Every structure is written in structure tokens, then in C-alpha cells.
């Protein structure tokens, strides 16, 4: 086979658009044809082996989730919300649910020290830049960024974001203007963002002196997002495994959300296979001193960006880990629906118990004289009153609130109706008695 035939066959397999340059290439490399084919082999064949598959988040069940959420929204408005309003449930426990609480897509939160590749990871799974993106070895992300779906690409400042009732961030206004100046929403069109919202957090700094520069309660904000996130990805750099004091406080603020946490060991292609084993062991040892759980966190190992791997020998491992991580992210919308369903069931049972308690306490109050004395007596014997309600209506004791946080109930009795609600509302009572 001549050099020309060999070059034509090579370009037909790897770069058909280059066929018109065959003669010019052979002319330029006359006498150095072996060198030419070696260079072409390195350019096309080797790089093709190094490149990973692009992440694919398509899910055939996506169309089912909005229907389920609309059903939950209707059930809450029709059967539960008026009970909560009537008996001041929102004064003692959680605020009344809005439509945005049901319509909001699940949240994925990224946590890690600076320069661990959080922003690059977001770019990798989106396969494009998002508005306001900044990537560098220094701490570039100095604010909380909510990357959401929208037809117009724009950046919404934090003060404007918390005023939008259709977005699930209105409660963030309680952290003050110091935090809101460090909050923004990057809005862009993306199929993935139609199913979930990504929260990019500031890189955790090392040293108490740097932490003092923050004008808001950093760990409290992280805890707020963690409680509402459906998945928390904690990123580590293979060359930066130390856990600073601030990072330790952030990890401790995630306590109670252990089932949501996944660990990502990023930039793992920068080390050899033997080094990777030692890095993995060191990271798990460092995490074990902070996260005291009997179960080991799931760890995904890889290099999550579009550049070729520095260590091609680990390509098969990284591709397998990437597929597992993508499968985990794809499960977030489905798990988000199940989480909202479980939370609504839990909230409904709490509201049911709350209504029975208020009705029972209201019946103990005198008509005109001695209300203050009776309120004091009820507060002093609140545990006994709870047991009476439990026994009278055959309720589960685990659904009752903590006695120490319920001492304000008698004081709110004048604002509540005098009759017990559920016996006179059979359909609502039947719904609230359901366990599924």
C-alpha cells in the first residue's frame, strides 16, 4: 500500500474533512512519511482513547414527575392548608407551603475548599459556560451562585432574587444584606437545569483570619442550603486533602443530611495509580475524624472536565466512576419527588396532631374568668395533656411535638376556633389518617 493510499484510508477513518489535503501533506513530508504517520497517530488515535464520554442526563420518566407534584399541590391546598391556617400551625412549626415549594426543581449543592474544581465540574456536566463563570487556581467563586433554567441568559442579584415568589429563595432574606450581596442567580437555557438547580458555593478558606472577612454567617447559610438540597457533593482535590477549621465547621453543619452526601475526589488523573490509593486512604481518614457515621460515604473518583487525561492508564476507572455519578445525579429528580411526598405526609400528620392538641387545650379553657391561671396550669402539665390527647384519639406519640417547644400553645388559644376540626370534617380526617 502506497503512502497516499495509507493516508487516504487514515483520514477516512479519523478525519474525512482532511481528505482534500492528502497531496499537500505528502508533499510537505516527502522523505519523512514515517514521522508524519506517527504524529497523526498521536493526534487522533491517542487523544480519542483519552477523551471520556460526554455526560448524558436523559431520563424517559421525566414527564411523570410534574404530574405527581401537581397532585401533591392540590391535596395540600384542598385538605391541609386550611387546617394549618385555622390552628396556627405555621406559628409553631414550618411556614405555610407556597406553590413554588412544590414546583421548585431539586437542588444539587457543591461544597469544597477553593480550587477543588467545583465550577469546572458544573461546566463539565452542563457542557458549556454559565453566565458569570470564573475559573482559576485562586479563590474565584466568592459568592453563592444558583444556576437555574431560564429562557434569557442573565444574572439576577441576590436582593432581587429573594423578592421573586416563584423561586425557592425568599427565606434567605433573613441572613441580611451582607449575605445577599454575595448571592446571585445565573439563569440560562439547559435541558439539565429544567430538572434540577445547581448551587455553587464559595471555596472554603483556610485560617480564621480569612474567615473574618465574611460579612455573614457562612456556616448558617451552608446549613440552610444543605437542609433543602436533594444531593450534596463534597469535592476534594487529589493534592489538597487537608481539612481546615472552617471546612470542618461546614462539614459539621451538614450533619443530619448524611444520606444526601456524596464525595468526589477530583483531579485524580494528576497522580499515579499507586499514589491514588494512598490519596484515597488519606482522604477517608481525614473525613472519618469529622463525619462520625457508621456508614462510609460514596466516593466518586475522576477528573471532571473536558481536557484529556494526564494518566490514561486510569481511563477505564474514571469512565466507570463518571457513569455511576451520572446515574446518581439522574436519580435526584425522582428522589426529589419522593422526598416532597414524604415531607407532605410527615407535615400532614404533624398538622393533624397539632389540631387535636389545640382543640383539646381550647376545651379546657374557662369561658370568662380565670384564663391566665388556666393557661399557666396547662403549661405546667403539658406532658400530661399530650398523653390525654394521644389516648383519646389513638395517635402515635412520635408525631407529637417536643414539650419544651410547645409552651406557647396555651397563649395562642384565644385566636383558635373553639371546636375540634377533624371530627366535623370526615373527608379531611380520612385523608390525614392515611399512612400512604
CSV table of C-alpha atoms in Angstrom, one decimal:
chain,number,residue,atom,x,y,z
A,1,UNK,CA,0.0,0.0,0.0
A,2,UNK,CA,1.4,3.4,-1.0
A,3,UNK,CA,1.8,6.3,1.4
A,4,UNK,CA,-1.0,8.1,-0.4
A,5,UNK,CA,-3.4,5.1,-0.1
A,6,UNK,CA,-2.5,4.7,3.6
A,7,UNK,CA,-3.0,8.4,4.3
A,8,UNK,CA,-6.4,8.4,2.5
A,9,UNK,CA,-7.5,5.4,4.5
A,10,UNK,CA,-6.4,7.0,7.8
A,11,UNK,CA,-8.3,10.2,7.0
A,12,UNK,CA,-11.4,8.3,6.0
A,13,UNK,CA,-11.4,6.7,9.4
A,14,UNK,CA,-10.5,9.7,11.6
A,15,UNK,CA,-10.9,13.0,9.8
A,16,UNK,CA,-12.8,12.8,6.4
A,17,UNK,CA,-12.8,16.6,6.2
A,18,UNK,CA,-9.0,16.4,5.7
A,19,UNK,CA,-9.1,14.2,2.5
A,20,UNK,CA,-8.6,17.3,0.3
A,21,UNK,CA,-5.2,17.9,1.9
A,22,UNK,CA,-3.6,14.5,1.3
A,23,UNK,CA,-1.4,15.5,-1.6
A,24,UNK,CA,-0.2,18.7,0.1
A,25,UNK,CA,0.6,16.7,3.3
A,26,UNK,CA,2.6,14.1,1.4
A,27,UNK,CA,4.5,16.9,-0.4
A,28,UNK,CA,5.4,18.6,2.8
A,29,UNK,CA,6.6,15.4,4.5
A,30,UNK,CA,8.4,13.8,1.5
A,31,UNK,CA,11.1,11.6,2.9
A,32,UNK,CA,9.6,11.8,6.4
A,33,UNK,CA,6.4,9.8,5.9
A,34,UNK,CA,7.0,7.6,8.9
A,35,UNK,CA,7.3,10.7,11.1
A,36,UNK,CA,4.0,12.0,9.6
A,37,UNK,CA,2.1,8.9,10.4
A,38,UNK,CA,3.5,8.7,13.9
A,39,UNK,CA,2.3,12.3,14.6
A,40,UNK,CA,-1.1,11.6,13.1
A,41,UNK,CA,-1.4,8.5,15.3
A,42,UNK,CA,-0.6,10.6,18.4
A,43,UNK,CA,-3.0,13.4,17.4
A,44,UNK,CA,-6.1,11.3,16.5
A,45,UNK,CA,-5.9,7.8,17.9
A,46,UNK,CA,-4.3,8.5,21.3
A,47,UNK,CA,-6.5,11.5,22.1
A,48,UNK,CA,-9.6,9.5,21.1
A,49,UNK,CA,-8.7,6.9,23.7
A,50,UNK,CA,-8.2,9.6,26.4
A,51,UNK,CA,-11.4,11.5,25.8
A,52,UNK,CA,-14.3,10.5,28.1
A,53,UNK,CA,-17.9,10.1,27.1
A,54,UNK,CA,-20.0,13.2,27.4
A,55,UNK,CA,-22.4,13.1,30.3
A,56,UNK,CA,-25.9,12.1,29.3
A,57,UNK,CA,-28.8,13.0,31.7
A,58,UNK,CA,-31.7,12.0,29.6
A,59,UNK,CA,-34.4,10.1,31.5
A,60,UNK,CA,-37.6,8.7,29.9
A,61,UNK,CA,-39.5,9.1,33.2
A,62,UNK,CA,-39.0,12.9,33.3
A,63,UNK,CA,-42.6,13.7,32.1
A,64,UNK,CA,-44.1,11.8,35.1
A,65,UNK,CA,-42.7,14.0,37.9
A,66,UNK,CA,-44.7,17.3,37.1
A,67,UNK,CA,-48.0,15.3,37.2
A,68,UNK,CA,-47.2,13.9,40.7
A,69,UNK,CA,-46.2,17.3,42.0
A,70,UNK,CA,-49.4,18.9,40.8
A,71,UNK,CA,-51.3,16.2,42.6
A,72,UNK,CA,-49.4,16.9,45.8
A,73,UNK,CA,-50.0,20.6,45.4
A,74,UNK,CA,-53.8,20.1,45.0
A,75,UNK,CA,-54.0,17.8,48.0
A,76,UNK,CA,-52.2,20.3,50.2
A,77,UNK,CA,-54.4,23.3,49.2
A,78,UNK,CA,-57.6,21.3,49.4
A,79,UNK,CA,-57.2,19.3,52.6
A,80,UNK,CA,-54.3,20.5,54.7
A,81,UNK,CA,-53.6,24.2,54.3
A,82,UNK,CA,-56.9,25.5,55.8
A,83,UNK,CA,-56.2,23.3,58.9
A,84,UNK,CA,-52.8,24.8,59.3
A,85,UNK,CA,-54.2,28.4,58.9
A,86,UNK,CA,-57.0,27.7,61.3
A,87,UNK,CA,-54.9,26.3,64.1
A,88,UNK,CA,-51.8,28.5,63.6
A,89,UNK,CA,-49.5,25.6,62.6
A,90,UNK,CA,-47.1,28.0,60.9
A,91,UNK,CA,-46.6,29.9,64.2
A,92,UNK,CA,-45.1,26.8,65.9
A,93,UNK,CA,-43.5,24.7,63.2
A,94,UNK,CA,-43.0,25.4,59.5
A,95,UNK,CA,-44.3,28.3,57.3
A,96,UNK,CA,-47.2,27.6,55.0
A,97,UNK,CA,-46.2,26.0,51.8
A,98,UNK,CA,-46.4,28.0,48.6
A,99,UNK,CA,-46.8,26.8,45.0
A,100,UNK,CA,-43.1,27.4,44.5
A,101,UNK,CA,-42.2,24.9,47.2
A,102,UNK,CA,-43.9,22.2,45.1
A,103,UNK,CA,-42.9,23.5,41.7
A,104,UNK,CA,-39.2,24.1,42.6
A,105,UNK,CA,-36.9,21.6,40.9
A,106,UNK,CA,-34.5,19.6,43.2
A,107,UNK,CA,-31.2,21.2,44.4
A,108,UNK,CA,-27.7,19.9,44.0
A,109,UNK,CA,-25.2,21.7,46.2
A,110,UNK,CA,-21.5,21.7,45.7
A,111,UNK,CA,-19.2,22.1,48.7
A,112,UNK,CA,-15.4,22.1,48.9
A,113,UNK,CA,-12.3,24.2,49.5
A,114,UNK,CA,-11.2,26.7,46.9
A,115,UNK,CA,-9.6,25.4,43.7
A,116,UNK,CA,-11.0,21.9,44.0
A,117,UNK,CA,-12.8,22.1,40.7
A,118,UNK,CA,-16.4,22.9,41.7
A,119,UNK,CA,-17.1,25.4,39.0
A,120,UNK,CA,-15.3,23.3,36.4
A,121,UNK,CA,-17.4,20.3,37.5
A,122,UNK,CA,-20.6,22.4,36.8
A,123,UNK,CA,-19.2,23.4,33.4
A,124,UNK,CA,-18.5,19.7,32.7
A,125,UNK,CA,-22.0,18.4,33.4
A,126,UNK,CA,-23.6,21.4,31.6
A,127,UNK,CA,-21.2,21.1,28.7
A,128,UNK,CA,-21.0,24.9,28.5
A,129,UNK,CA,-20.2,28.0,30.4
A,130,UNK,CA,-22.9,29.7,32.6
A,131,UNK,CA,-23.3,33.4,33.0
A,132,UNK,CA,-20.7,34.9,35.3
A,133,UNK,CA,-18.5,31.9,35.4
A,134,UNK,CA,-15.0,32.4,36.8
A,135,UNK,CA,-12.4,29.6,37.0
A,136,UNK,CA,-8.8,29.9,38.3
A,137,UNK,CA,-6.3,28.4,40.8
A,138,UNK,CA,-7.1,31.2,43.3
A,139,UNK,CA,-10.4,31.6,45.2
A,140,UNK,CA,-12.6,32.8,42.3
A,141,UNK,CA,-16.1,32.0,43.5
A,142,UNK,CA,-16.6,34.4,46.3
A,143,UNK,CA,-20.4,34.1,46.3
A,144,UNK,CA,-23.3,31.7,46.3
A,145,UNK,CA,-24.5,31.1,42.7
A,146,UNK,CA,-27.8,29.4,41.9
A,147,UNK,CA,-27.6,28.1,38.4
A,148,UNK,CA,-31.2,27.8,37.1
A,149,UNK,CA,-33.1,27.3,33.9
A,150,UNK,CA,-34.4,30.4,32.1
A,151,UNK,CA,-35.0,31.4,28.5
A,152,UNK,CA,-32.9,34.6,28.9
A,153,UNK,CA,-29.3,34.3,29.9
A,154,UNK,CA,-28.8,36.8,32.7
A,155,UNK,CA,-27.5,37.3,36.3
A,156,UNK,CA,-30.1,38.1,39.0
A,157,UNK,CA,-28.6,39.8,42.1
A,158,UNK,CA,-29.4,38.4,45.5
A,159,UNK,CA,-31.6,41.3,46.7
A,160,UNK,CA,-33.8,40.9,43.6
A,161,UNK,CA,-33.7,37.1,43.8
A,162,UNK,CA,-35.2,36.8,47.3
A,163,UNK,CA,-38.1,39.0,46.2
A,164,UNK,CA,-39.2,36.6,43.5
A,165,UNK,CA,-42.0,34.5,44.9
A,166,UNK,CA,-41.7,31.9,42.1
A,167,UNK,CA,-38.2,30.9,43.2
A,168,UNK,CA,-37.5,29.0,46.5
A,169,UNK,CA,-35.1,31.5,48.0
A,170,UNK,CA,-37.3,34.1,49.7
A,171,UNK,CA,-36.4,32.8,53.2
A,172,UNK,CA,-32.7,33.8,52.6
A,173,UNK,CA,-33.6,37.4,53.3
A,174,UNK,CA,-33.2,36.7,57.0
A,175,UNK,CA,-29.4,36.5,56.6
A,176,UNK,CA,-29.2,40.2,55.8
A,177,UNK,CA,-27.7,42.4,53.1
A,178,UNK,CA,-24.2,41.2,53.8
A,179,UNK,CA,-25.1,37.8,52.5
A,180,UNK,CA,-27.5,39.0,49.8
A,181,UNK,CA,-24.6,41.0,48.2
A,182,UNK,CA,-22.8,37.6,47.9
A,183,UNK,CA,-25.8,35.8,46.4
A,184,UNK,CA,-26.8,35.7,42.7
A,185,UNK,CA,-28.7,33.6,40.2
A,186,UNK,CA,-27.2,32.6,36.9
A,187,UNK,CA,-30.1,31.9,34.5
A,188,UNK,CA,-29.5,30.0,31.3
A,189,UNK,CA,-31.3,27.6,29.0
A,190,UNK,CA,-30.3,24.0,29.6
A,191,UNK,CA,-32.2,20.6,29.5
A,192,UNK,CA,-30.4,19.5,32.7
A,193,UNK,CA,-31.4,22.7,34.5
A,194,UNK,CA,-35.1,22.1,33.6
A,195,UNK,CA,-34.8,19.1,36.0
A,196,UNK,CA,-32.6,20.5,38.8
A,197,UNK,CA,-30.9,23.6,40.1
A,198,UNK,CA,-27.2,23.7,40.9
A,199,UNK,CA,-25.8,25.7,43.9
A,200,UNK,CA,-22.2,26.7,43.5
A,201,UNK,CA,-20.8,27.7,46.9
A,202,UNK,CA,-17.7,29.8,47.8
A,203,UNK,CA,-14.5,27.9,48.2
A,204,UNK,CA,-13.9,27.2,51.9
A,205,UNK,CA,-10.8,29.1,53.1
A,206,UNK,CA,-8.1,28.1,55.4
A,207,UNK,CA,-7.3,30.1,58.5
A,208,UNK,CA,-9.5,32.1,60.9
A,209,UNK,CA,-8.2,35.4,59.7
A,210,UNK,CA,-9.6,34.9,56.2
A,211,UNK,CA,-12.9,33.8,57.6
A,212,UNK,CA,-13.3,37.1,59.4
A,213,UNK,CA,-13.6,38.8,56.1
A,214,UNK,CA,-17.1,37.3,55.6
A,215,UNK,CA,-19.9,39.7,56.4
A,216,UNK,CA,-22.5,37.0,57.1
A,217,UNK,CA,-22.8,33.6,59.0
A,218,UNK,CA,-21.2,31.4,56.4
A,219,UNK,CA,-21.9,28.0,58.2
A,220,UNK,CA,-25.6,29.0,58.9
A,221,UNK,CA,-26.1,29.7,55.2
A,222,UNK,CA,-24.5,26.4,54.2
A,223,UNK,CA,-26.7,24.6,56.7
A,224,UNK,CA,-29.8,26.3,55.2
A,225,UNK,CA,-28.9,25.2,51.7
A,226,UNK,CA,-27.9,21.7,52.9
A,227,UNK,CA,-31.3,21.1,54.6
A,228,UNK,CA,-33.1,21.9,51.3
A,229,UNK,CA,-30.7,20.2,48.9
A,230,UNK,CA,-31.5,16.8,47.5
A,231,UNK,CA,-27.9,16.0,46.9
A,232,UNK,CA,-24.7,17.4,48.4
A,233,UNK,CA,-21.4,16.8,46.5
A,234,UNK,CA,-18.3,17.4,48.6
A,235,UNK,CA,-15.3,17.9,46.3
A,236,UNK,CA,-11.7,17.2,47.2
A,237,UNK,CA,-8.6,17.9,45.2
A,238,UNK,CA,-6.2,15.0,45.0
A,239,UNK,CA,-3.4,17.4,46.0
A,240,UNK,CA,-5.3,19.2,48.7
A,241,UNK,CA,-6.7,16.8,51.3
A,242,UNK,CA,-6.2,18.8,54.5
A,243,UNK,CA,-9.4,19.9,56.2
A,244,UNK,CA,-9.2,23.5,57.5
A,245,UNK,CA,-11.1,24.7,60.6
A,246,UNK,CA,-13.7,26.4,58.5
A,247,UNK,CA,-14.1,23.4,56.3
A,248,UNK,CA,-14.6,21.3,59.4
A,249,UNK,CA,-17.3,23.6,60.6
A,250,UNK,CA,-19.0,23.4,57.2
A,251,UNK,CA,-18.9,19.6,57.2
A,252,UNK,CA,-20.4,19.6,60.8
A,253,UNK,CA,-23.2,21.9,59.6
A,254,UNK,CA,-24.2,19.1,57.1
A,255,UNK,CA,-25.0,16.8,60.0
A,256,UNK,CA,-28.4,15.3,59.6
A,257,UNK,CA,-28.1,15.2,55.9
A,258,UNK,CA,-25.8,12.2,55.7
A,259,UNK,CA,-27.9,10.3,53.2
A,260,UNK,CA,-27.6,13.2,50.7
A,261,UNK,CA,-23.8,13.5,50.9
A,262,UNK,CA,-21.5,12.1,48.1
A,263,UNK,CA,-17.8,12.7,48.0
A,264,UNK,CA,-16.0,13.5,44.7
A,265,UNK,CA,-12.2,13.0,44.5
A,266,UNK,CA,-11.5,15.4,41.6
A,267,UNK,CA,-8.3,15.9,39.6
A,268,UNK,CA,-7.3,12.2,40.3
A,269,UNK,CA,-5.6,11.9,36.9
A,270,UNK,CA,-2.8,14.1,38.1
A,271,UNK,CA,-1.4,11.2,40.3
A,272,UNK,CA,-0.2,7.7,39.5
A,273,UNK,CA,-2.1,4.6,40.3
A,274,UNK,CA,-0.1,3.8,43.5
A,275,UNK,CA,-0.4,7.5,44.6
A,276,UNK,CA,-4.1,7.4,44.1
A,277,UNK,CA,-4.5,4.5,46.5
A,278,UNK,CA,-2.7,6.5,49.2
A,279,UNK,CA,-4.6,9.7,48.4
A,280,UNK,CA,-7.9,7.8,48.7
A,281,UNK,CA,-6.9,6.3,52.1
A,282,UNK,CA,-5.7,9.7,53.4
A,283,UNK,CA,-9.0,11.4,52.3
A,284,UNK,CA,-11.2,8.8,54.0
A,285,UNK,CA,-9.1,9.1,57.2
A,286,UNK,CA,-9.5,12.9,57.3
A,287,UNK,CA,-13.2,12.6,56.7
A,288,UNK,CA,-13.6,9.9,59.3
A,289,UNK,CA,-12.4,12.4,62.0
A,290,UNK,CA,-15.2,14.9,61.1
A,291,UNK,CA,-18.1,12.8,59.8
A,292,UNK,CA,-18.9,10.3,62.5
A,293,UNK,CA,-21.2,7.9,60.8
A,294,UNK,CA,-21.3,4.1,60.8
A,295,UNK,CA,-21.7,4.1,57.0
A,296,UNK,CA,-19.0,5.1,54.6
A,297,UNK,CA,-19.8,7.9,52.2
A,298,UNK,CA,-19.9,7.0,48.5
A,299,UNK,CA,-16.8,8.3,46.8
A,300,UNK,CA,-16.6,9.1,43.1
A,301,UNK,CA,-13.0,9.2,41.6
A,302,UNK,CA,-12.2,11.1,38.4
A,303,UNK,CA,-11.2,14.2,36.6
A,304,UNK,CA,-14.3,16.1,35.8
A,305,UNK,CA,-13.5,18.4,32.9
A,306,UNK,CA,-13.2,18.0,29.1
A,307,UNK,CA,-9.4,18.0,28.8
A,308,UNK,CA,-7.5,14.8,28.0
A,309,UNK,CA,-6.5,12.6,30.9
A,310,UNK,CA,-3.0,13.1,32.3
A,311,UNK,CA,-2.9,9.4,33.3
A,312,UNK,CA,-4.5,7.4,30.5
A,313,UNK,CA,-4.0,4.1,32.4
A,314,UNK,CA,-6.9,5.1,34.7
A,315,UNK,CA,-9.3,5.9,31.9
A,316,UNK,CA,-11.5,2.8,32.4
A,317,UNK,CA,-11.8,3.5,36.1
A,318,UNK,CA,-12.7,7.2,35.5
A,319,UNK,CA,-15.3,6.3,32.9
A,320,UNK,CA,-16.9,3.8,35.2
A,321,UNK,CA,-17.0,6.3,38.1
A,322,UNK,CA,-18.4,9.0,35.8
A,323,UNK,CA,-21.3,6.7,34.7
A,324,UNK,CA,-22.0,5.9,38.3
A,325,UNK,CA,-22.1,9.6,39.3
A,326,UNK,CA,-24.3,10.5,36.3
A,327,UNK,CA,-26.7,7.7,37.3
A,328,UNK,CA,-26.8,9.2,40.9
A,329,UNK,CA,-27.5,12.7,39.6
A,330,UNK,CA,-30.2,11.4,37.2
A,331,UNK,CA,-31.9,9.8,40.3
A,332,UNK,CA,-32.2,13.2,42.0
A,333,UNK,CA,-35.4,14.4,40.3
A,334,UNK,CA,-37.1,11.1,41.1
A,335,UNK,CA,-35.9,11.1,44.6
A,336,UNK,CA,-36.9,14.8,44.9
A,337,UNK,CA,-40.5,13.9,44.2
A,338,UNK,CA,-40.4,11.1,46.8
A,339,UNK,CA,-38.8,13.4,49.3
A,340,UNK,CA,-41.6,16.0,48.8
A,341,UNK,CA,-44.2,13.2,49.1
A,342,UNK,CA,-42.7,12.0,52.4
A,343,UNK,CA,-42.4,15.5,53.7
A,344,UNK,CA,-46.0,16.3,52.9
A,345,UNK,CA,-47.1,13.1,54.7
A,346,UNK,CA,-45.0,13.9,57.7
A,347,UNK,CA,-46.3,17.5,57.7
A,348,UNK,CA,-49.9,16.3,57.5
A,349,UNK,CA,-49.5,14.0,60.4
A,350,UNK,CA,-47.9,16.9,62.4
A,351,UNK,CA,-50.8,19.2,61.5
A,352,UNK,CA,-53.3,16.6,62.5
A,353,UNK,CA,-51.8,16.1,65.9
A,354,UNK,CA,-51.4,19.9,66.3
A,355,UNK,CA,-55.1,20.5,65.6
A,356,UNK,CA,-56.1,17.8,68.1
A,357,UNK,CA,-53.9,19.3,70.8
A,358,UNK,CA,-55.2,22.9,70.2
A,359,UNK,CA,-58.8,21.6,70.2
A,360,UNK,CA,-58.2,19.7,73.4
A,361,UNK,CA,-56.5,22.6,75.2
A,362,UNK,CA,-59.2,25.0,73.9
A,363,UNK,CA,-61.9,22.9,75.6
A,364,UNK,CA,-60.0,23.1,78.9
A,365,UNK,CA,-60.2,26.9,78.9
A,366,UNK,CA,-62.9,28.6,81.1
A,367,UNK,CA,-65.5,30.8,79.4
A,368,UNK,CA,-64.8,34.2,81.0
A,369,UNK,CA,-62.8,34.2,84.3
A,370,UNK,CA,-59.5,32.6,85.2
A,371,UNK,CA,-58.0,32.3,81.7
A,372,UNK,CA,-54.5,33.3,82.7
A,373,UNK,CA,-54.4,30.9,85.7
A,374,UNK,CA,-55.7,28.1,83.5
A,375,UNK,CA,-53.0,28.8,80.8
A,376,UNK,CA,-50.3,28.5,83.5
A,377,UNK,CA,-51.7,25.2,84.7
A,378,UNK,CA,-51.9,23.8,81.2
A,379,UNK,CA,-48.3,24.8,80.5
A,380,UNK,CA,-47.1,23.2,83.8
A,381,UNK,CA,-48.9,19.9,82.9
A,382,UNK,CA,-48.4,20.0,79.1
A,383,UNK,CA,-46.9,16.5,79.0
A,384,UNK,CA,-49.9,15.0,80.7
A,385,UNK,CA,-52.3,16.9,78.4
A,386,UNK,CA,-50.3,15.4,75.4
A,387,UNK,CA,-50.8,11.9,76.8
A,388,UNK,CA,-54.5,12.5,77.2
A,389,UNK,CA,-54.8,13.6,73.6
A,390,UNK,CA,-52.8,10.6,72.4
A,391,UNK,CA,-55.0,8.2,74.4
A,392,UNK,CA,-58.3,9.9,73.4
A,393,UNK,CA,-57.7,9.9,69.6
A,394,UNK,CA,-55.4,6.9,69.4
A,395,UNK,CA,-52.5,8.9,68.0
A,396,UNK,CA,-48.8,8.0,67.6
A,397,UNK,CA,-46.6,9.5,70.3
A,398,UNK,CA,-43.8,10.0,67.8
A,399,UNK,CA,-45.9,12.5,65.9
A,400,UNK,CA,-46.2,14.8,68.9
A,401,UNK,CA,-44.0,17.9,69.2
A,402,UNK,CA,-41.4,18.4,71.9
A,403,UNK,CA,-43.0,19.7,75.1
A,404,UNK,CA,-40.2,22.3,75.6
A,405,UNK,CA,-41.1,23.9,72.3
A,406,UNK,CA,-44.9,23.8,72.8
A,407,UNK,CA,-45.2,26.0,75.9
A,408,UNK,CA,-46.6,28.9,73.7
A,409,UNK,CA,-49.7,26.8,72.7
A,410,UNK,CA,-52.0,27.9,75.6
A,411,UNK,CA,-51.2,31.6,74.9
A,412,UNK,CA,-52.5,31.2,71.3
A,413,UNK,CA,-55.7,29.5,72.2
A,414,UNK,CA,-57.9,32.7,72.1
A,415,UNK,CA,-57.0,33.0,68.4
A,416,UNK,CA,-58.1,29.4,67.6
A,417,UNK,CA,-61.6,28.2,67.0
A,418,UNK,CA,-63.4,26.6,70.0
A,419,UNK,CA,-64.3,23.3,68.2
A,420,UNK,CA,-62.1,20.4,67.3
A,421,UNK,CA,-61.7,20.4,63.5
A,422,UNK,CA,-61.2,16.9,62.4
A,423,UNK,CA,-64.3,15.2,63.7
A,424,UNK,CA,-66.5,17.7,61.8
A,425,UNK,CA,-64.5,17.2,58.6
A,426,UNK,CA,-64.8,13.5,57.8
A,427,UNK,CA,-63.1,13.7,54.4
A,428,UNK,CA,-60.1,15.7,55.7
A,429,UNK,CA,-59.8,13.4,58.7
A,430,UNK,CA,-59.8,10.3,56.4
A,431,UNK,CA,-57.1,11.8,54.3
A,432,UNK,CA,-55.0,12.7,57.3
A,433,UNK,CA,-55.4,9.2,58.8
A,434,UNK,CA,-53.9,7.6,55.7
A,435,UNK,CA,-50.3,6.3,56.2
A,436,UNK,CA,-49.6,6.2,52.4
